[in-house]
Amino acid sequence: MSVSQQVFLSDAMRRLNLTRDIFASRIGVKRRELDAWLLSEESRHYRPMPDVVHRFVTEIMENEPLLKKYAEAAQTGPIRDRIAINGKHQLLSVDQFTRESVEDLFRIADLMQPIARRQKVSRVLEGAVLGNLFFEASTRTRVSFGAAFCRLGGSVCDTTGFTFSSMAKGESIYDTSRVLSGYVDALVIRHPDEGSVAEFARATNIPVVNGGDGPGEHPSQALLDLYTILTEFSRLGKLLDGSHIALVGDLKYGRTVHSLIKLLALYRGLKFTLVSPPGLEMPSAIIDQAAKHGHVIEQTNSLQKGLSGADVIYTTRVQKERFQQEELQGYVPQFQVNKSIVDAFCRDDVIIMHPLPRDSREGAHDLSVDLNEDPRLAIFRQTDNGIPVRMAIFAVLMGVESLVQHSLRDVTWFPPTHVGPDDTLLPGIEY
Ligand code: NCD
């Protein structure tokens, strides 16, 4: 590099007319990482940026139309207006996001981390009530949405299953939604039918969040998954643009992967390998939507082929409860993501994810527990990220995100420094 790293990056930000925050999110790194690159080389905290960042920024600077596009792309206005659907502040699909708005949301999630990690408390949603309506099995999504709302000072009313709701008496989605709108300030809904959460949303003007609609979408899960990938890549000095993502398992009925591939497709030059047992391939409409952004997408039934050289392995459970006439062929012991296959076909900096729950019963060749002690396994860092991301979703939909920073107070109790006995200590991850 003929000029110093500090001059190179400052010049790029000036010509792109971007603040440090926005520039950091555009190149897919955390703000504090960029700050370290921008220090003078004499500073104790200075860090050299990876070559790939230099190449990426140079490519933009040397390409006039791209330079113009980047400089103009800064969007304005509150995020909730930018992601609104049918004029309402609701979250039904990842299709509501652009790369800019998703990264704006993640900056708010970063602000929530001290609350999620039990260092600070906030009461910005004091007085607000959440209706958490789960008509399908759930542990982490239901509890983490509830905990996220409570940690912002709100309260939660829950209902689980059809048996204990008036839907068992034949009540329509419209009536249920309208009645609850008179009782609560926001709704999170999980339902076994695709499109049903959108139907709830049409019958109300309060914020509605899709907590999973059958095999359709699971937008909050995809957001926390993307947030996890960006956080892990930042720690590893890698960029999401140009990386290789392997999605593994039941890609036909797994709603988490349906939302995730569409969200990841907002980035540039990705390679996706879609690895599923025969008959459980990703629906072609979703592949086509992601392919429109110019990514390389390869489908395979071979785990070894699909995992080779991946930067992220995202495994999923076979959704047997949604099967119609599918037979499970090819879902054999050799299809399981375990330590020996990861060691044989992936590098040391791969990250292994799963939306959980993983099926640990006999005959289920879901993600192996033999990776539990392996720092590449990011599943619990991923579940932990569910709280700040869901807090950010509520703060944005309820319009309180700008109040959070100044509302923070120290916690009054003594939480453990590590919440799990096996928490791995990794450089770049603060607890
Ligand atoms: C997923 C779901 O419900 O779609 N779980 C979750 O929300 N984290 C995945 C699954 O059930 O397999």
mmCIF file of C-alpha atoms and ligand atoms in Angstrom, residues 134 136-142 190 211-212 214 217-218 221 224 253-256 314 316-319 321-322 354-358 366 383 390, ligand 1:
data_model
loop_
_atom_site.group_PDB
_atom_site.id
_atom_site.type_symbol
_atom_site.label_atom_id
_atom_site.label_comp_id
_atom_site.label_asym_id
_atom_site.label_seq_id
_atom_site.Cartn_x
_atom_site.Cartn_y
_atom_site.Cartn_z
ATOM 1 C CA PHE A 134 -47.489 -19.833 20.062
ATOM 2 C CA GLU A 136 -46.740 -24.642 17.603
ATOM 3 C CA ALA A 137 -43.953 -26.108 19.758
ATOM 4 C CA SER A 138 -41.320 -23.623 20.834
ATOM 5 C CA THR A 139 -38.811 -23.147 23.627
ATOM 6 C CA ARG A 140 -36.177 -20.597 22.641
ATOM 7 C CA THR A 141 -38.201 -18.414 20.303
ATOM 8 C CA ARG A 142 -41.090 -18.010 22.761
ATOM 9 C CA ARG A 190 -46.108 -18.766 15.639
ATOM 10 C CA GLY A 211 -42.336 -16.161 15.023
ATOM 11 C CA GLY A 212 -42.558 -18.842 12.304
ATOM 12 C CA GLY A 214 -45.370 -23.282 9.082
ATOM 13 C CA GLU A 217 -40.523 -17.859 7.102
ATOM 14 C CA HIS A 218 -38.814 -17.223 10.429
ATOM 15 C CA GLN A 221 -34.228 -16.289 13.489
ATOM 16 C CA LEU A 224 -30.057 -13.371 14.654
ATOM 17 C CA TYR A 253 -39.574 -27.485 5.187
ATOM 18 C CA GLY A 254 -36.971 -25.637 7.266
ATOM 19 C CA ARG A 255 -38.292 -22.090 7.475
ATOM 20 C CA THR A 256 -35.112 -20.789 9.102
ATOM 21 C CA TYR A 314 -25.615 -24.047 8.901
ATOM 22 C CA THR A 316 -30.985 -27.938 10.382
ATOM 23 C CA ARG A 317 -33.323 -30.549 11.858
ATOM 24 C CA VAL A 318 -35.454 -32.729 9.584
ATOM 25 C CA GLN A 319 -38.967 -31.300 10.028
ATOM 26 C CA GLU A 321 -43.898 -33.023 11.610
ATOM 27 C CA ARG A 322 -44.413 -31.243 8.262
ATOM 28 C CA HIS A 354 -27.899 -24.605 13.923
ATOM 29 C CA PRO A 355 -31.160 -22.807 14.779
ATOM 30 C CA LEU A 356 -31.816 -25.547 17.400
ATOM 31 C CA PRO A 357 -33.442 -27.671 18.693
ATOM 32 C CA ARG A 358 -31.194 -30.482 17.400
ATOM 33 C CA ASP A 366 -28.710 -34.140 13.306
ATOM 34 C CA THR A 383 -28.843 -18.556 20.782
ATOM 35 C CA ARG A 390 -35.171 -9.504 19.367
HETATM 36 C C1 NCD B 1 -36.707 -23.637 14.393
HETATM 37 C C2 NCD B 1 -38.163 -23.433 14.020
HETATM 38 O O1 NCD B 1 -39.047 -23.520 14.865
HETATM 39 O O2 NCD B 1 -38.352 -23.167 12.854
HETATM 40 N N1 NCD B 1 -36.439 -23.445 15.735
HETATM 41 C C3 NCD B 1 -36.263 -22.158 16.203
HETATM 42 O O3 NCD B 1 -37.157 -21.354 16.154
HETATM 43 N N2 NCD B 1 -35.057 -21.826 16.680
HETATM 44 C C4 NCD B 1 -36.089 -24.867 13.845
HETATM 45 C C5 NCD B 1 -36.733 -26.217 14.075
HETATM 46 O O4 NCD B 1 -37.760 -26.369 14.687
HETATM 47 O O5 NCD B 1 -36.130 -27.178 13.611
#
